[in-house]
PDB file of C-alpha atoms in Angstrom:
ATOM      1  CA  MET A  94      10.240 -34.302  -8.670  1.00 51.00           C
ATOM      2  CA  ARG A  95      10.042 -32.328 -12.601  1.00 50.00           C
ATOM      3  CA  TRP A  96       5.815 -32.085 -11.846  1.00 54.00           C
ATOM      4  CA  LEU A  97       6.536 -31.462  -8.368  1.00 48.00           C
ATOM      5  CA  LEU A  98       8.594 -27.958  -8.525  1.00 47.00           C
ATOM      6  CA  LEU A  99       6.698 -26.963 -12.467  1.00 53.00           C
ATOM      7  CA  TRP A 100       3.377 -27.423 -10.108  1.00 52.00           C
ATOM      8  CA  LEU A 101       4.952 -24.999  -7.572  1.00 54.00           C
ATOM      9  CA  GLY A 102       6.290 -22.272 -10.003  1.00 55.00           C
ATOM     10  CA  LEU A 103       2.604 -22.943 -11.540  1.00 54.00           C
ATOM     11  CA  CYS A 104       0.651 -22.136  -8.415  1.00 55.00           C
ATOM     12  CA  ALA A 105       3.122 -19.241  -6.971  1.00 49.00           C
ATOM     13  CA  GLY A 106       2.784 -17.342 -10.822  1.00 50.00           C
ATOM     14  CA  VAL A 107      -1.230 -17.721 -10.462  1.00 50.00           C
ATOM     15  CA  GLY A 108      -0.899 -16.551  -6.867  1.00 54.00           C
ATOM     16  CA  ALA A 109       0.994 -13.488  -7.904  1.00 55.00           C
ATOM     17  CA  MET A 110      -1.497 -13.095 -10.663  1.00 62.00           C
ATOM     18  CA  GLY A 111      -4.943 -12.409  -8.148  1.00 76.00           C
ATOM     19  CA  LEU A 112      -2.861  -9.327  -6.664  1.00 85.00           C
ATOM     20  CA  PRO A 113      -3.177  -5.694  -8.326  1.00 91.00           C
ATOM     21  CA  PRO A 114      -0.206  -3.602  -9.903  1.00 94.00           C
ATOM     22  CA  TRP A 115       2.196  -2.138  -8.694  1.00 95.00           C
ATOM     23  CA  GLU A 116       2.146   1.554  -8.085  1.00 95.00           C
ATOM     24  CA  GLU A 117       4.177   4.192  -7.726  1.00 96.00           C
ATOM     25  CA  GLY A 118       3.481   7.638  -4.831  1.00 96.00           C
ATOM     26  CA  THR A 119       4.700   9.914  -2.597  1.00 96.00           C
ATOM     27  CA  LEU A 120       4.058   9.482   0.880  1.00 96.00           C
ATOM     28  CA  VAL A 121       2.383  12.558   2.154  1.00 95.00           C
ATOM     29  CA  ALA A 122       0.352  13.891   4.522  1.00 94.00           C
ATOM     30  CA  VAL A 123      -3.525  14.194   4.383  1.00 89.00           C
ATOM     31  CA  GLY A 124      -6.457  16.002   6.745  1.00 84.00           C
ATOM     32  CA  ALA A 125      -5.337  18.905   9.426  1.00 83.00           C
ATOM     33  CA  PRO A 126      -4.478  18.760  12.434  1.00 85.00           C
ATOM     34  CA  PRO A 127      -5.510  16.687  14.609  1.00 84.00           C
ATOM     35  CA  LEU A 128      -6.625  14.231  11.687  1.00 81.00           C
ATOM     36  CA  VAL A 129      -3.764  14.146  10.616  1.00 89.00           C
ATOM     37  CA  ARG A 130      -2.948  10.449   8.348  1.00 92.00           C
ATOM     38  CA  LEU A 131      -0.618   9.130   6.669  1.00 95.00           C
ATOM     39  CA  GLY A 132      -1.335   9.506   2.667  1.00 95.00           C
ATOM     40  CA  VAL A 133      -0.598   8.282  -1.227  1.00 96.00           C
ATOM     41  CA  GLU A 134      -0.286  10.914  -3.709  1.00 95.00           C
ATOM     42  CA  LYS A 135      -0.521   9.083  -6.959  1.00 92.00           C
ATOM     43  CA  GLY A 136       0.977  10.156 -10.153  1.00 87.00           C
ATOM     44  CA  ASP A 137      -2.298  11.592 -11.841  1.00 89.00           C
ATOM     45  CA  GLY A 138      -2.485  14.034  -8.801  1.00 88.00           C
ATOM     46  CA  GLY A 139      -5.121  11.649  -6.804  1.00 91.00           C
ATOM     47  CA  THR A 140      -4.362  11.225  -3.064  1.00 94.00           C
ATOM     48  CA  PHE A 141      -5.604   8.297  -0.340  1.00 95.00           C
ATOM     49  CA  VAL A 142      -5.005   7.575   3.035  1.00 95.00           C
ATOM     50  CA  ILE A 143      -3.662   4.667   4.278  1.00 95.00           C
ATOM     51  CA  GLN A 144      -5.776   2.798   5.922  1.00 93.00           C
ATOM     52  CA  PRO A 145      -3.730   0.178   8.278  1.00 93.00           C
ATOM     53  CA  ALA A 146      -4.613  -3.521   7.954  1.00 92.00           C
ATOM     54  CA  GLY A 147      -6.941  -5.461  10.922  1.00 86.00           C
ATOM     55  CA  ASP A 148      -6.919  -8.838   9.279  1.00 77.00           C
ATOM     56  CA  GLY A 149      -2.964  -9.898   8.204  1.00 78.00           C
ATOM     57  CA  LYS A 150      -4.072  -8.735   4.998  1.00 86.00           C
ATOM     58  CA  GLY A 151      -1.844  -6.072   4.343  1.00 92.00           C
ATOM     59  CA  LEU A 152       0.496  -3.498   6.297  1.00 94.00           C
ATOM     60  CA  GLY A 153      -1.034  -3.292  10.007  1.00 94.00           C
ATOM     61  CA  ALA A 154      -0.232  -0.128  12.659  1.00 93.00           C
ATOM     62  CA  ALA A 155       3.615  -0.965  13.524  1.00 93.00           C
ATOM     63  CA  GLU A 156       4.178  -0.877   9.065  1.00 94.00           C
ATOM     64  CA  VAL A 157       2.491   1.767   8.458  1.00 94.00           C
ATOM     65  CA  ALA A 158       3.730   3.834  11.340  1.00 94.00           C
ATOM     66  CA  ALA A 159       7.282   2.929  10.136  1.00 94.00           C
ATOM     67  CA  LEU A 160       6.331   4.473   6.986  1.00 94.00           C
ATOM     68  CA  LYS A 161       4.915   7.331   8.568  1.00 93.00           C
ATOM     69  CA  LYS A 162       8.798   8.269   9.512  1.00 93.00           C
ATOM     70  CA  ARG A 163       9.461   8.427   5.467  1.00 94.00           C
ATOM     71  CA  THR A 164       7.030  10.497   4.786  1.00 94.00           C
ATOM     72  CA  GLY A 165       8.133  12.402   1.737  1.00 94.00           C
ATOM     73  CA  SER A 166       9.542   9.381   0.617  1.00 95.00           C
ATOM     74  CA  ARG A 167       8.669   7.573  -3.014  1.00 96.00           C
ATOM     75  CA  ILE A 168       7.157   4.147  -2.440  1.00 96.00           C
ATOM     76  CA  ARG A 169       6.477   1.563  -4.941  1.00 96.00           C
ATOM     77  CA  TYR A 170       2.508  -0.068  -3.708  1.00 96.00           C
ATOM     78  CA  ARG A 171      -0.432  -2.538  -3.992  1.00 96.00           C
ATOM     79  CA  ALA A 172      -3.184  -1.188  -2.606  1.00 94.00           C
ATOM     80  CA  GLY A 173      -6.161  -3.054  -1.696  1.00 93.00           C
ATOM     81  CA  PRO A 174      -9.649  -1.739  -2.166  1.00 92.00           C
ATOM     82  CA  PHE A 175     -10.655   1.810  -2.244  1.00 92.00           C
ATOM     83  CA  LYS A 176     -13.683   2.648   0.270  1.00 92.00           C
ATOM     84  CA  THR A 177     -14.981   6.898   0.649  1.00 93.00           C
ATOM     85  CA  HIS A 178     -14.505   8.316   4.480  1.00 84.00           C
ATOM     86  CA  PRO A 179     -16.648  11.226   5.094  1.00 87.00           C
ATOM     87  CA  LEU A 180     -13.723  13.838   6.509  1.00 79.00           C
ATOM     88  CA  LEU A 181     -10.368  11.691   4.908  1.00 80.00           C
ATOM     89  CA  GLY A 182     -12.080  10.761   1.688  1.00 88.00           C
ATOM     90  CA  ARG A 183     -10.200   7.873  -0.510  1.00 92.00           C
ATOM     91  CA  GLU A 184      -8.396   5.317   1.610  1.00 94.00           C
ATOM     92  CA  ALA A 185      -6.977   2.308   1.009  1.00 95.00           C
ATOM     93  CA  VAL A 186      -5.667  -0.738   3.116  1.00 94.00           C
ATOM     94  CA  LEU A 187      -1.530  -1.343   1.541  1.00 95.00           C
ATOM     95  CA  LEU A 188      -0.799  -4.973   0.845  1.00 95.00           C
ATOM     96  CA  GLN A 189       2.683  -4.508  -0.419  1.00 95.00           C
ATOM     97  CA  ALA A 190       5.118  -1.083  -0.343  1.00 95.00           C
ATOM     98  CA  GLU A 191       8.277  -0.906  -0.352  1.00 95.00           C
ATOM     99  CA  VAL A 192      10.486   2.633  -0.304  1.00 94.00           C
ATOM    100  CA  LEU A 193      11.892   2.853  -3.309  1.00 92.00           C
ATOM    101  CA  GLU A 194      14.198   6.371  -2.544  1.00 73.00           C
ATOM    102  CA  PRO A 195      16.489   7.115   0.531  1.00 65.00           C
ATOM    103  CA  ARG A 196      15.158  10.940   2.960  1.00 56.00           C
TER     104      ARG A 196
END
């Protein structure tokens, strides 16, 4: 029984090692009407647009819509790979996110 618990703990630790590190930023509106999208301003001043996950491997459209109501709040997040959009610049899917401060 102890070996099973040890094995499960080891597997969980290895799974977490595959995720990108936690980062912090502020939710902001990016773009100009009608292309205003939700984005994150990172601590270094860089900004990227949040793309909803379509494959269930991150925050979907409903979770991104809930975050949009919290624009201006600080968040802690793990972002997936970054892509470049011709109009909006850098964009990424958030794998995990949590609001750090109340609005």
